[in-house]
PDB file of C-alpha atoms and ligand atoms in Angstrom:
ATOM      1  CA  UNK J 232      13.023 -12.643  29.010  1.00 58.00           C
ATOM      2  CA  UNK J 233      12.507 -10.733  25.415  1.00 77.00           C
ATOM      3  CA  UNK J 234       9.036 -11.078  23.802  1.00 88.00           C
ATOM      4  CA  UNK J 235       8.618 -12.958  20.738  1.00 95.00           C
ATOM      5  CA  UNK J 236       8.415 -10.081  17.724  1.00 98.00           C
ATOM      6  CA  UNK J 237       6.825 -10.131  14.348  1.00 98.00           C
ATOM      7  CA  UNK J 238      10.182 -10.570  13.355  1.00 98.00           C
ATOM      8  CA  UNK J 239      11.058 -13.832  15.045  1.00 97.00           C
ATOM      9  CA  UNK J 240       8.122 -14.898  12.683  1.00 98.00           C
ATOM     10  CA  UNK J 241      10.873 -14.428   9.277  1.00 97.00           C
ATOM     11  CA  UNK J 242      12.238 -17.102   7.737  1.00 91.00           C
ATOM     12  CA  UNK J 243      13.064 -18.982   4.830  1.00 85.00           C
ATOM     13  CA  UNK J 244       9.884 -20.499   3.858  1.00 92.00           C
ATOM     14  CA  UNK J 245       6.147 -19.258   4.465  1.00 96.00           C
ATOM     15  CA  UNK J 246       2.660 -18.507   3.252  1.00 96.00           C
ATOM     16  CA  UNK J 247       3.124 -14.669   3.484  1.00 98.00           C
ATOM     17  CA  UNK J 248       5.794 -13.222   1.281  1.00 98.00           C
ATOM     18  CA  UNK J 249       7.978  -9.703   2.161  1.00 98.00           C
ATOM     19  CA  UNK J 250       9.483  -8.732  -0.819  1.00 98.00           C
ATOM     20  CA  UNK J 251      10.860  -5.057  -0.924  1.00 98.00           C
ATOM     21  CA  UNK J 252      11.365  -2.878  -3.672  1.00 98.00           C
ATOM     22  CA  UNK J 253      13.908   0.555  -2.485  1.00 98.00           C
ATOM     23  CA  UNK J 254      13.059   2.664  -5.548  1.00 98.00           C
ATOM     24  CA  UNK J 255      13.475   6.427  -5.178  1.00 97.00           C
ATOM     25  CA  UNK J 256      14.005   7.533  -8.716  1.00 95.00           C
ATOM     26  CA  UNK J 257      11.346   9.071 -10.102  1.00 93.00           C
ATOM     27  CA  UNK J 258       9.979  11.040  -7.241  1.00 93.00           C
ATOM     28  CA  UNK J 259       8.230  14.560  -7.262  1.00 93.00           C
ATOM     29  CA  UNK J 260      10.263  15.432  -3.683  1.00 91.00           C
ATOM     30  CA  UNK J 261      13.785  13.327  -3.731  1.00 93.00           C
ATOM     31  CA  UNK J 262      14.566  11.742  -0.656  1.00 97.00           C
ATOM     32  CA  UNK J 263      15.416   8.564   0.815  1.00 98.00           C
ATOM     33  CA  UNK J 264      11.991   6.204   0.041  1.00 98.00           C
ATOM     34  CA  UNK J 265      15.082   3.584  -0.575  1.00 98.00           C
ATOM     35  CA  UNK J 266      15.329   3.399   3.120  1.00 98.00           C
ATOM     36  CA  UNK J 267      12.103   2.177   3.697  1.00 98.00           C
ATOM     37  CA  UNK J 268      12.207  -1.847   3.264  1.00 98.00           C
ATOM     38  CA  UNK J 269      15.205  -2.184   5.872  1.00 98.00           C
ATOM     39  CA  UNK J 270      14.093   0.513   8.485  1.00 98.00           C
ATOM     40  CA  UNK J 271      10.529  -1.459   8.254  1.00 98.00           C
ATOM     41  CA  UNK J 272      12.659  -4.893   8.724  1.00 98.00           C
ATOM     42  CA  UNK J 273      14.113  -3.123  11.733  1.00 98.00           C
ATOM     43  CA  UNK J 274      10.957  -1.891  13.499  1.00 98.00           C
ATOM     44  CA  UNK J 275       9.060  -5.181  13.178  1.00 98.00           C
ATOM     45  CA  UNK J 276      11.567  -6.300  15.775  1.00 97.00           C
ATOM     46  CA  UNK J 277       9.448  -3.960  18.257  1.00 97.00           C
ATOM     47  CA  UNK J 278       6.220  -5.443  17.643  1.00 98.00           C
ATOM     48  CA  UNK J 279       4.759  -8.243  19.713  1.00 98.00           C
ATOM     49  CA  UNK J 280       2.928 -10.608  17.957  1.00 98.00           C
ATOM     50  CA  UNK J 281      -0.008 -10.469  20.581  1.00 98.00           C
ATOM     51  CA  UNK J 282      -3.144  -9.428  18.683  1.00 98.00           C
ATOM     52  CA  UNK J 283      -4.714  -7.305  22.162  1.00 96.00           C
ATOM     53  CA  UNK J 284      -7.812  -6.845  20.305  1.00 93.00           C
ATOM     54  CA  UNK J 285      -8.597 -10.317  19.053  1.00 96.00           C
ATOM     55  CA  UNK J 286      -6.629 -12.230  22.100  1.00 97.00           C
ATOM     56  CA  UNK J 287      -4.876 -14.123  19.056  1.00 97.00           C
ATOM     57  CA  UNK J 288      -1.032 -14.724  18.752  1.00 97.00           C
ATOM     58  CA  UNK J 289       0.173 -14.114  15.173  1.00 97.00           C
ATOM     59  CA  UNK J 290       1.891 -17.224  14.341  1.00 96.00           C
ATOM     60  CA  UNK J 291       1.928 -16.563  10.415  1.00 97.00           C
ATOM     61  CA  UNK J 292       5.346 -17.674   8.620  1.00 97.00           C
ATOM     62  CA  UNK J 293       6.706 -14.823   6.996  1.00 98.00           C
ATOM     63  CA  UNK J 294       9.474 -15.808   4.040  1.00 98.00           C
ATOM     64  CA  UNK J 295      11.509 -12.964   3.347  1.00 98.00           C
ATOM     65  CA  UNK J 296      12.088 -12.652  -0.581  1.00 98.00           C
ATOM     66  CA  UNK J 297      15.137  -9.825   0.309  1.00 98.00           C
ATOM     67  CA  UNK J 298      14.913  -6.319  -2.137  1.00 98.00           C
ATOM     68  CA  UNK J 299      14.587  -6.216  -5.657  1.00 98.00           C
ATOM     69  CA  UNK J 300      17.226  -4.698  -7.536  1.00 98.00           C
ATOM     70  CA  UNK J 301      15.832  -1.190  -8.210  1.00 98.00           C
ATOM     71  CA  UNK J 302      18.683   0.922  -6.078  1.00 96.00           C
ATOM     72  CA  UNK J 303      18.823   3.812  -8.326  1.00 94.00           C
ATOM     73  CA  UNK J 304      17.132   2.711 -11.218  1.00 97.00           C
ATOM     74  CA  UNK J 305      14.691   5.322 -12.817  1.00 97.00           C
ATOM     75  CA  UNK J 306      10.731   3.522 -12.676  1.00 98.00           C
ATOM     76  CA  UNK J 307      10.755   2.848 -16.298  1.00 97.00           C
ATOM     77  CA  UNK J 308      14.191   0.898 -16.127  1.00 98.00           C
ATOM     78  CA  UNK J 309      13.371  -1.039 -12.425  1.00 98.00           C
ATOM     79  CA  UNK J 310       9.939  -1.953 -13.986  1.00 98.00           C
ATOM     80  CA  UNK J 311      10.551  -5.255 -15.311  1.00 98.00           C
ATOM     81  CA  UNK J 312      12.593  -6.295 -12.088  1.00 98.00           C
ATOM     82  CA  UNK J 313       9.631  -5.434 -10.100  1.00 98.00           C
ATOM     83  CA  UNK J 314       6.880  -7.043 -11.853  1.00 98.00           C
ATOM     84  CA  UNK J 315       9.206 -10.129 -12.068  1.00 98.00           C
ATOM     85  CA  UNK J 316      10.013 -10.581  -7.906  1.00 98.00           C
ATOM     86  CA  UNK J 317       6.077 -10.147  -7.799  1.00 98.00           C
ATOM     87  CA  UNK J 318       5.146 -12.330 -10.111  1.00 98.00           C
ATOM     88  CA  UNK J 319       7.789 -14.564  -8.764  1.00 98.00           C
ATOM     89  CA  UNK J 320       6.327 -13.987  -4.879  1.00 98.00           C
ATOM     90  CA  UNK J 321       2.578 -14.168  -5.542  1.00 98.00           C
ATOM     91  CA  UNK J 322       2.622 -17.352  -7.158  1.00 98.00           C
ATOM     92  CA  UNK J 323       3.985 -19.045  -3.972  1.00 97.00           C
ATOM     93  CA  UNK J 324       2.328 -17.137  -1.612  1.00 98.00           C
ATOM     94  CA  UNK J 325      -1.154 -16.365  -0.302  1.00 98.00           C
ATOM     95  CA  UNK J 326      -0.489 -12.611   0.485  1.00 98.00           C
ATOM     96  CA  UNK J 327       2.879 -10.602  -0.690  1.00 99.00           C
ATOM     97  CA  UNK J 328       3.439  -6.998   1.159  1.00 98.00           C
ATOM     98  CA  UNK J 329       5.803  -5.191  -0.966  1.00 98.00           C
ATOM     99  CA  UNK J 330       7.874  -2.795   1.176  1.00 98.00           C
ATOM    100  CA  UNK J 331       8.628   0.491  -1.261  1.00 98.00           C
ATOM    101  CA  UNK J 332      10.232   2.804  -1.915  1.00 96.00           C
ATOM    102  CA  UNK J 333       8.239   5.313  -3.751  1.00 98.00           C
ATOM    103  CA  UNK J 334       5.050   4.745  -5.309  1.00 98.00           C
ATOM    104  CA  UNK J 335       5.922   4.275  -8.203  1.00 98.00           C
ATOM    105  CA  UNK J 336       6.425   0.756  -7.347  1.00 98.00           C
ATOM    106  CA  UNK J 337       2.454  -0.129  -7.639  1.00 98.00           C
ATOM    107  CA  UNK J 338       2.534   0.093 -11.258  1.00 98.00           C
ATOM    108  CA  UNK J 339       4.843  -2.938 -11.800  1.00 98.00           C
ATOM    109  CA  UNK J 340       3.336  -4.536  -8.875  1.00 98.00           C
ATOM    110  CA  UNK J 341       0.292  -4.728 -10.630  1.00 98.00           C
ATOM    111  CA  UNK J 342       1.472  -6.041 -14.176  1.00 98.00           C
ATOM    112  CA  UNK J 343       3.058  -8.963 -11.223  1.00 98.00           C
ATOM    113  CA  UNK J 344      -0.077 -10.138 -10.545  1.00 98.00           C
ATOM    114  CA  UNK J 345      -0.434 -12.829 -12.606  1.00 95.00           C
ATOM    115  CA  UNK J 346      -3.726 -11.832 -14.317  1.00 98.00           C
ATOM    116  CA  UNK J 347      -4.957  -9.611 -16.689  1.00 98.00           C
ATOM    117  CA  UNK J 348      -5.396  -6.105 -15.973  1.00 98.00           C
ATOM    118  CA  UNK J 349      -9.038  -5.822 -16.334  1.00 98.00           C
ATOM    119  CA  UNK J 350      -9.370  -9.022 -13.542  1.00 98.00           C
ATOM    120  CA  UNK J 351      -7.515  -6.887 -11.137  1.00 98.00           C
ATOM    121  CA  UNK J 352      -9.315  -4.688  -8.855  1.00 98.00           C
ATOM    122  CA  UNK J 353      -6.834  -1.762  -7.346  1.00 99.00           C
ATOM    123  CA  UNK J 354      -7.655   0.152  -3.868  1.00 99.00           C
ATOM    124  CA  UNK J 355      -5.705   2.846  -3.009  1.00 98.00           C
ATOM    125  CA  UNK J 356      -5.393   4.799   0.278  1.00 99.00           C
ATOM    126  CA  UNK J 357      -3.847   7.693  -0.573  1.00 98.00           C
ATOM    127  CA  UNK J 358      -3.827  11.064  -0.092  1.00 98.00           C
ATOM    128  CA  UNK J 359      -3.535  11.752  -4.586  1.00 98.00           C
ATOM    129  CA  UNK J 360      -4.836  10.636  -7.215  1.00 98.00           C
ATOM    130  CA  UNK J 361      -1.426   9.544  -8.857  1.00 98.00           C
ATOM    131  CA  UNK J 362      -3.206  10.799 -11.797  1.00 98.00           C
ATOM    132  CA  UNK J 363       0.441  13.376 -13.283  1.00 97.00           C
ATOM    133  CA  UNK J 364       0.768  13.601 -16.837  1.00 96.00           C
ATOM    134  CA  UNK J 365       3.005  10.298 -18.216  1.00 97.00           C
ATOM    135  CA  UNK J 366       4.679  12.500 -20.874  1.00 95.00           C
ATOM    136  CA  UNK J 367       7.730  12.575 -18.820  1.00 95.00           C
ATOM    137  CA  UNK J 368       7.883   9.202 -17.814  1.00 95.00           C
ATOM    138  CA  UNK J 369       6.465   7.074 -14.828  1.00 97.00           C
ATOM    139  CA  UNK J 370       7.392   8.340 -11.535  1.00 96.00           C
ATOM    140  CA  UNK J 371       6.287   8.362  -8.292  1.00 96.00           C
ATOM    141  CA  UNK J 372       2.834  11.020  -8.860  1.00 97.00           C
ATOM    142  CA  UNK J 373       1.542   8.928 -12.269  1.00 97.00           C
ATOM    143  CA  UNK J 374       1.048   5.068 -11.620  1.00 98.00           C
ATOM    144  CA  UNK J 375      -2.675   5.292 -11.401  1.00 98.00           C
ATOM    145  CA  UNK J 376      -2.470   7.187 -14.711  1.00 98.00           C
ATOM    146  CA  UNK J 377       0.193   4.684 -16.161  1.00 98.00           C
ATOM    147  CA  UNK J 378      -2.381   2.158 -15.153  1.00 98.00           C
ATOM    148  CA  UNK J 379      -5.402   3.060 -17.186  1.00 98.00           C
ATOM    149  CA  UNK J 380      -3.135   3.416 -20.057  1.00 98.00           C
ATOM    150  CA  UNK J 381      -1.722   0.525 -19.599  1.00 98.00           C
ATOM    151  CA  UNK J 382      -5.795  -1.000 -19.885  1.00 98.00           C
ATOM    152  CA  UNK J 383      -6.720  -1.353 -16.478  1.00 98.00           C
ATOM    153  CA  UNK J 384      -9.940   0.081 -16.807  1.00 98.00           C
ATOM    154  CA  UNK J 385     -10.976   2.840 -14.168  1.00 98.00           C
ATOM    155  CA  UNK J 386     -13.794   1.141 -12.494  1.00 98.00           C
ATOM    156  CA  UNK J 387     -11.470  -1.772 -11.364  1.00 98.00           C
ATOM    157  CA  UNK J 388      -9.953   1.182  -9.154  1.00 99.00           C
ATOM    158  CA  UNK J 389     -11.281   2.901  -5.811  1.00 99.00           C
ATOM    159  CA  UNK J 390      -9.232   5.851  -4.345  1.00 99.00           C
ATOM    160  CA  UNK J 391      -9.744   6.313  -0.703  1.00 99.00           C
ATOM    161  CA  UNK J 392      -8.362   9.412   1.088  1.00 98.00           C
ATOM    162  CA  UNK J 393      -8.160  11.963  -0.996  1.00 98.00           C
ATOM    163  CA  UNK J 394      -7.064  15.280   0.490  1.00 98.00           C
ATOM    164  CA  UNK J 395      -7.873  18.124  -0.618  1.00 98.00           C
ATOM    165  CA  UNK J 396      -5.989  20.663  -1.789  1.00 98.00           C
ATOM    166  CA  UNK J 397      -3.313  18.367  -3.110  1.00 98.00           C
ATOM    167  CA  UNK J 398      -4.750  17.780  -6.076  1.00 98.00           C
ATOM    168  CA  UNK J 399      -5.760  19.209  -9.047  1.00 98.00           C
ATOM    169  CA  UNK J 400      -9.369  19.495 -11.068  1.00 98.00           C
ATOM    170  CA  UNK J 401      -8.303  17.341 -13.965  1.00 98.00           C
ATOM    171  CA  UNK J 402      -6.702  14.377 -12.137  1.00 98.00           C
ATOM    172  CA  UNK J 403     -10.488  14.553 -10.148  1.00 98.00           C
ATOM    173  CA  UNK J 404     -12.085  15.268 -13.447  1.00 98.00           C
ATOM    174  CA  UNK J 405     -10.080  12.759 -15.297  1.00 98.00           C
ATOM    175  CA  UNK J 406     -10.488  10.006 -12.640  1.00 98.00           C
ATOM    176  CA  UNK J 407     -13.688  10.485 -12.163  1.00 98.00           C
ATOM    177  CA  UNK J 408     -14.728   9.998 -16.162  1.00 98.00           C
ATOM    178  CA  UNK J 409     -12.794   7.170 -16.158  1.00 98.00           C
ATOM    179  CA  UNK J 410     -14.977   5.482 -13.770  1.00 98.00           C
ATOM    180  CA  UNK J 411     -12.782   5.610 -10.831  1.00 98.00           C
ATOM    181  CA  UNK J 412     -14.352   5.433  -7.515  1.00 98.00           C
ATOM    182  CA  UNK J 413     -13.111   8.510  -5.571  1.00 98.00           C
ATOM    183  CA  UNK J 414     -13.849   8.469  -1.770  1.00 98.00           C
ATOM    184  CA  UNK J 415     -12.353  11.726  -0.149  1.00 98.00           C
ATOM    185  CA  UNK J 416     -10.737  12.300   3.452  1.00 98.00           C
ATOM    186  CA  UNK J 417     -14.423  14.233   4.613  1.00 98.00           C
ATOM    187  CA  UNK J 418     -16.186  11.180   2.725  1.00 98.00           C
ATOM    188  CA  UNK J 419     -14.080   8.773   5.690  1.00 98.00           C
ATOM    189  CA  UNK J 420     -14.721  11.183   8.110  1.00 98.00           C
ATOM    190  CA  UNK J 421     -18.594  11.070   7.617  1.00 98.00           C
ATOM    191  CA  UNK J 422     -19.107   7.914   6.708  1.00 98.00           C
ATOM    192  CA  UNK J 423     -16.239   5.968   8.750  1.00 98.00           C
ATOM    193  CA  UNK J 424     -13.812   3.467   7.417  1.00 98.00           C
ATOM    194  CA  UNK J 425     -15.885   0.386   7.326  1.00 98.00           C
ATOM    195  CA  UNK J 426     -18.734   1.961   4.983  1.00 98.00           C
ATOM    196  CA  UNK J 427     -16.473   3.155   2.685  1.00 98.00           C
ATOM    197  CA  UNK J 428     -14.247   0.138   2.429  1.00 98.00           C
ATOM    198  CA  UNK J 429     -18.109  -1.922   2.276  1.00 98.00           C
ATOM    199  CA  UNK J 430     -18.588   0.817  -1.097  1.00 98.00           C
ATOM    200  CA  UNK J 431     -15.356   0.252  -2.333  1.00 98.00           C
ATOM    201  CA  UNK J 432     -15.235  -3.806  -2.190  1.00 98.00           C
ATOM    202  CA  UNK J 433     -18.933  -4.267  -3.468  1.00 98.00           C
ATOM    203  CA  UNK J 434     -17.612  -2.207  -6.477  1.00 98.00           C
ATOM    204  CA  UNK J 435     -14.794  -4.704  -7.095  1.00 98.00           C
ATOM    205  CA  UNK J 436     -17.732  -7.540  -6.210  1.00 98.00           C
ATOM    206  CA  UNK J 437     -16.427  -9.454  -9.246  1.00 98.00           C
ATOM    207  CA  UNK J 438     -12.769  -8.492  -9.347  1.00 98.00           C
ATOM    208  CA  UNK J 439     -10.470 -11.994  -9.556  1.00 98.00           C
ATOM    209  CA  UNK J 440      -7.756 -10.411  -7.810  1.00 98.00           C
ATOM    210  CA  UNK J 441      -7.770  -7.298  -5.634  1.00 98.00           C
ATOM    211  CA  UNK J 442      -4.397  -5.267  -4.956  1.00 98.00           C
ATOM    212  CA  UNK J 443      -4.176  -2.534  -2.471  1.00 99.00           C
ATOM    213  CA  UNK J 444      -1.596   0.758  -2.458  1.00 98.00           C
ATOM    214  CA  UNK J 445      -1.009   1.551   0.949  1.00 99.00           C
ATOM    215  CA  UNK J 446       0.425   4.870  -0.108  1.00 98.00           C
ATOM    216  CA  UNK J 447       1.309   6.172   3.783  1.00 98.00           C
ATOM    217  CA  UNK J 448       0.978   9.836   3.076  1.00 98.00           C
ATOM    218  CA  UNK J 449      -2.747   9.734   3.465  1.00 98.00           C
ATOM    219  CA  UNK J 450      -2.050   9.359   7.510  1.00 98.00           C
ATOM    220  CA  UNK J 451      -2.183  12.928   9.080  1.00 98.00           C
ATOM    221  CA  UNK J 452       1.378  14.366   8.797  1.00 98.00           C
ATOM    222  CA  UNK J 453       1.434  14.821  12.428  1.00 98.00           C
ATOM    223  CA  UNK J 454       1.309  11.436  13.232  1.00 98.00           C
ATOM    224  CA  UNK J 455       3.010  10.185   9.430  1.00 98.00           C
ATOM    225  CA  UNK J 456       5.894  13.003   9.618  1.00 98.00           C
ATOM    226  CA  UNK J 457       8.065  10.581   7.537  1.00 98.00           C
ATOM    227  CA  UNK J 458       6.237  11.078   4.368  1.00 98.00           C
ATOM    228  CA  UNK J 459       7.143  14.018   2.345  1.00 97.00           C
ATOM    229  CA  UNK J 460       3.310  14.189   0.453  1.00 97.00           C
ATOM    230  CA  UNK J 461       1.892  13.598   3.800  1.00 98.00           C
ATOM    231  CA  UNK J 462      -0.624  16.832   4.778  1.00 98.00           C
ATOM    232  CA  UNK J 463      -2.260  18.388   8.016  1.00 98.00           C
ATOM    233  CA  UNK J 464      -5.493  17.409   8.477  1.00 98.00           C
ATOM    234  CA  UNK J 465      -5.038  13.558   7.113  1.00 98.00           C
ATOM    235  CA  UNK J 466      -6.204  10.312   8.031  1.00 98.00           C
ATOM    236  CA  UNK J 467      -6.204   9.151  11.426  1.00 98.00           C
ATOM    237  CA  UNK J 468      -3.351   6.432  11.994  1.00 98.00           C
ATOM    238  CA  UNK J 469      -6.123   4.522  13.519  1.00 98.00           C
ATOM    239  CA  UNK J 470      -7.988   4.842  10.997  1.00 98.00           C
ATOM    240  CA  UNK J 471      -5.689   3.461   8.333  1.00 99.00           C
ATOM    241  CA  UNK J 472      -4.679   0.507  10.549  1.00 98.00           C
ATOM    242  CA  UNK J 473      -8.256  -0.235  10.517  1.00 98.00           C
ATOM    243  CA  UNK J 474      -8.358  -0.494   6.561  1.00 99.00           C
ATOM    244  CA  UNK J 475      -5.353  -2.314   6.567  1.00 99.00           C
ATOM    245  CA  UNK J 476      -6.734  -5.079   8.845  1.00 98.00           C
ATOM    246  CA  UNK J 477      -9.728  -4.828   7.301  1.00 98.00           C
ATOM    247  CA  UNK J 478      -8.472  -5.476   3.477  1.00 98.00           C
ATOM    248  CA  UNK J 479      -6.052  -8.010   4.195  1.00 98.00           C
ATOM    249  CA  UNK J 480      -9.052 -10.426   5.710  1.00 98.00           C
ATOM    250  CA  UNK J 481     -10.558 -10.410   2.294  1.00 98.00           C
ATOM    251  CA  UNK J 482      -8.823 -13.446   0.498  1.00 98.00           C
ATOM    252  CA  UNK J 483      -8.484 -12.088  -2.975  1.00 98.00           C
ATOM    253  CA  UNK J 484      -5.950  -9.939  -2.267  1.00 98.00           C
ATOM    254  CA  UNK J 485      -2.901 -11.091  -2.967  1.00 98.00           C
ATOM    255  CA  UNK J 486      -0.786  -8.044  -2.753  1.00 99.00           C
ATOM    256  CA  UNK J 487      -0.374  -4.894  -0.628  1.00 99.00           C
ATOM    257  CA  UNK J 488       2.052  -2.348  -0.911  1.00 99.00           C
ATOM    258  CA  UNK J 489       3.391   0.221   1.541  1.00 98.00           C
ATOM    259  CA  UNK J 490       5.117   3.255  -0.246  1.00 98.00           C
ATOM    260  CA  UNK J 491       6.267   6.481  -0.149  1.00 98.00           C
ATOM    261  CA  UNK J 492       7.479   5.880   3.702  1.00 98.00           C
ATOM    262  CA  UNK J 493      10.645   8.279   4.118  1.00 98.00           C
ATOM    263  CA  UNK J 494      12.742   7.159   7.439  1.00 98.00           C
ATOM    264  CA  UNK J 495      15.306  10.553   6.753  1.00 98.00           C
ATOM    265  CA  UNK J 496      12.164  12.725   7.547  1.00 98.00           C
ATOM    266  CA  UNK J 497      11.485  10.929  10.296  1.00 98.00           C
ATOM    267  CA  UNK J 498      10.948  12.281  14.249  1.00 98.00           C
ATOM    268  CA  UNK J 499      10.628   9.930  17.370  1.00 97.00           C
ATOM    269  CA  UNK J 500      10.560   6.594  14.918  1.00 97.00           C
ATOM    270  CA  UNK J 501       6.610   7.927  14.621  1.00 98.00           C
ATOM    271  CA  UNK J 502       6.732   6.586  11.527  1.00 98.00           C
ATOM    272  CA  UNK J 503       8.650   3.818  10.881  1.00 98.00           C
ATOM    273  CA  UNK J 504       6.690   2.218  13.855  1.00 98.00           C
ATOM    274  CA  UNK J 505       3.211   3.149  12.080  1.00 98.00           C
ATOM    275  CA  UNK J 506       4.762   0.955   8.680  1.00 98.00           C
ATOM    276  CA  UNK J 507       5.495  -1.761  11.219  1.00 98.00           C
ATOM    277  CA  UNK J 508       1.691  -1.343  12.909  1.00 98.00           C
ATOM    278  CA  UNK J 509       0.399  -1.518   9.551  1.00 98.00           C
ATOM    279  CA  UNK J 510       2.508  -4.809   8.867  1.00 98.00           C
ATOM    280  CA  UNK J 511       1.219  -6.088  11.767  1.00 98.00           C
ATOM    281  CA  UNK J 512      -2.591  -5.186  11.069  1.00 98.00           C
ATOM    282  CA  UNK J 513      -2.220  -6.861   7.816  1.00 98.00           C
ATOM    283  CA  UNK J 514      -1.137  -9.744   9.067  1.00 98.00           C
ATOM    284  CA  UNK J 515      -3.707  -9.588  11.815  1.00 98.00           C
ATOM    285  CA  UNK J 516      -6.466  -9.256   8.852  1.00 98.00           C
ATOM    286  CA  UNK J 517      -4.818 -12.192   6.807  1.00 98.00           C
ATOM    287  CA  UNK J 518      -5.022 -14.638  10.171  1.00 97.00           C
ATOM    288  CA  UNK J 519      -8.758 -14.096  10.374  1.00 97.00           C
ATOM    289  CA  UNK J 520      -9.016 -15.274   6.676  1.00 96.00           C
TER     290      UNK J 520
HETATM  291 MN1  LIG S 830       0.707   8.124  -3.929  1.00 76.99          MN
END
């Protein structure tokens, strides 16, 4: 007899949405982000939906809103789409995960949302800033820049992860005077996921909706090989599923994203089955809501 998988849990109809968005355009490394949505699809089928830790069974109904049509489209021309299908899947769900591409998908994602800007707080775990110049464009390095331009103002944002020597002093400098608050790899270390995450969601206290950017190339590149940002010397797997589970129990947020997952750099499935963990953790999180 076959287990029941997280998959088995897909259907038409359902309180969580799964919307994904294959956009590659636009990245600083090309590669195969578009991948990402269906090779996530497949690995849920290898996930149990017996929560070990919490004795629960997942029972959540997933609906399945398909991919947006962004298959080659630069950001700037697959922006509207996006924002649309998340617009579209927030307002008839409690909790959308948007399955990128690259991250240049969390832009739109945002404008989705259904509020104003300045309403919306923004997590990131990430290993960057996202803080490129937007003279060429929006791509996949620039969304949190796009953002702020765009008037979400920096203290609705908290960056967690940050590696270093992957960026550069002005996207710290410039975050940083825009009010952004910037939590580093040693800062997790130290202090330990919970702490940081307590920091980061009393800063957003008063935030009407909260969004998070699971950007997956903050995990430790040997355990994340399938990310091509992803560095030695990153964030514990463990540690990310804990933030995941962790975030998605808070009830205003509506959205999480997953980006930057790359299943042609892949070895052993190592990381198409951490983007499936991390599915699972968020839906773990969202069932203790
Ligand atoms: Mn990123």
């Amino acid at each position: 007899m076959s287990w029941k998988s997280i998959a088995d849990l897909i259907g038409a109809d359902g309180e969580v949405a799964i919307l994904g968005a294959p956009m590659e355009a636009g990245s600083v490394t090309p590669g195969r982000c578009d991948l990402a949505p269906e090779t996530v699809r497949a690995a849920l089928r290898r996930m149990s939906t017996y929560d070990l830790e919490t004795r629960r069974e997942i029972g959540t109904a997933l609906a399945d809103l398909g991919d947006v049509a962004v298959r080659g489209l630069s950001p700037a021309d697959g922006f509207g789409a996006i924002r649309d299908a998340v617009a579209g899947a927030v307002r008839g769900h409690a909790l959308t995960l948007l399955l990128g591409g690259n991250n240049a998908v969390t832009r739109p994602a945002a404008h989705g949302l259904g509020v104003p800007l300045d309403r919306v707080g923004l997590i990131t775990l990430d290993a960057h800033f996202d803080m490129r110049e937007t003279d060429g464009g929006p791509m996949n390095g620039n969304p949190i820049r796009c953002l702020l331009e765009d008037g979400l103002p920096g203290w609705n944002v908290c960056q967690i992860g940050l590696a270093p020597f992957a960026n550069t002093a002005k996207m710290h400098r410039d975050a940083e005077g825009a009010g952004i608050g910037v939590f580093t790899l040693a800062d997790c270390a130290a202090r330990g996921i919970d702490a940081v995450l307590d920091e980061a969601l009393g800063r957003l206290a008063h935030k009407e909706v909260l969004m998070v950017d699971f950007d997956i190339d903050v995990i430790d590149r040997a355990q994340l090989p399938g990310a091509p940002g992803a560095r030695p010397g990153g964030m514990p797997a463990a540690m990310f599923f804990a933030a995941a589970r962790r975030l998605a129990a808070e009830r205003r947020v509506r959205l999480v994203d997953l980006t930057e997952l790359d299943p042609s750099l892949d070895v052993g499935n190592l990381s198409a089955l951490a983007a499936a963990r991390w599915a699972c953790e968020i839906l773990a999180g969202y069932s203790s809501r």
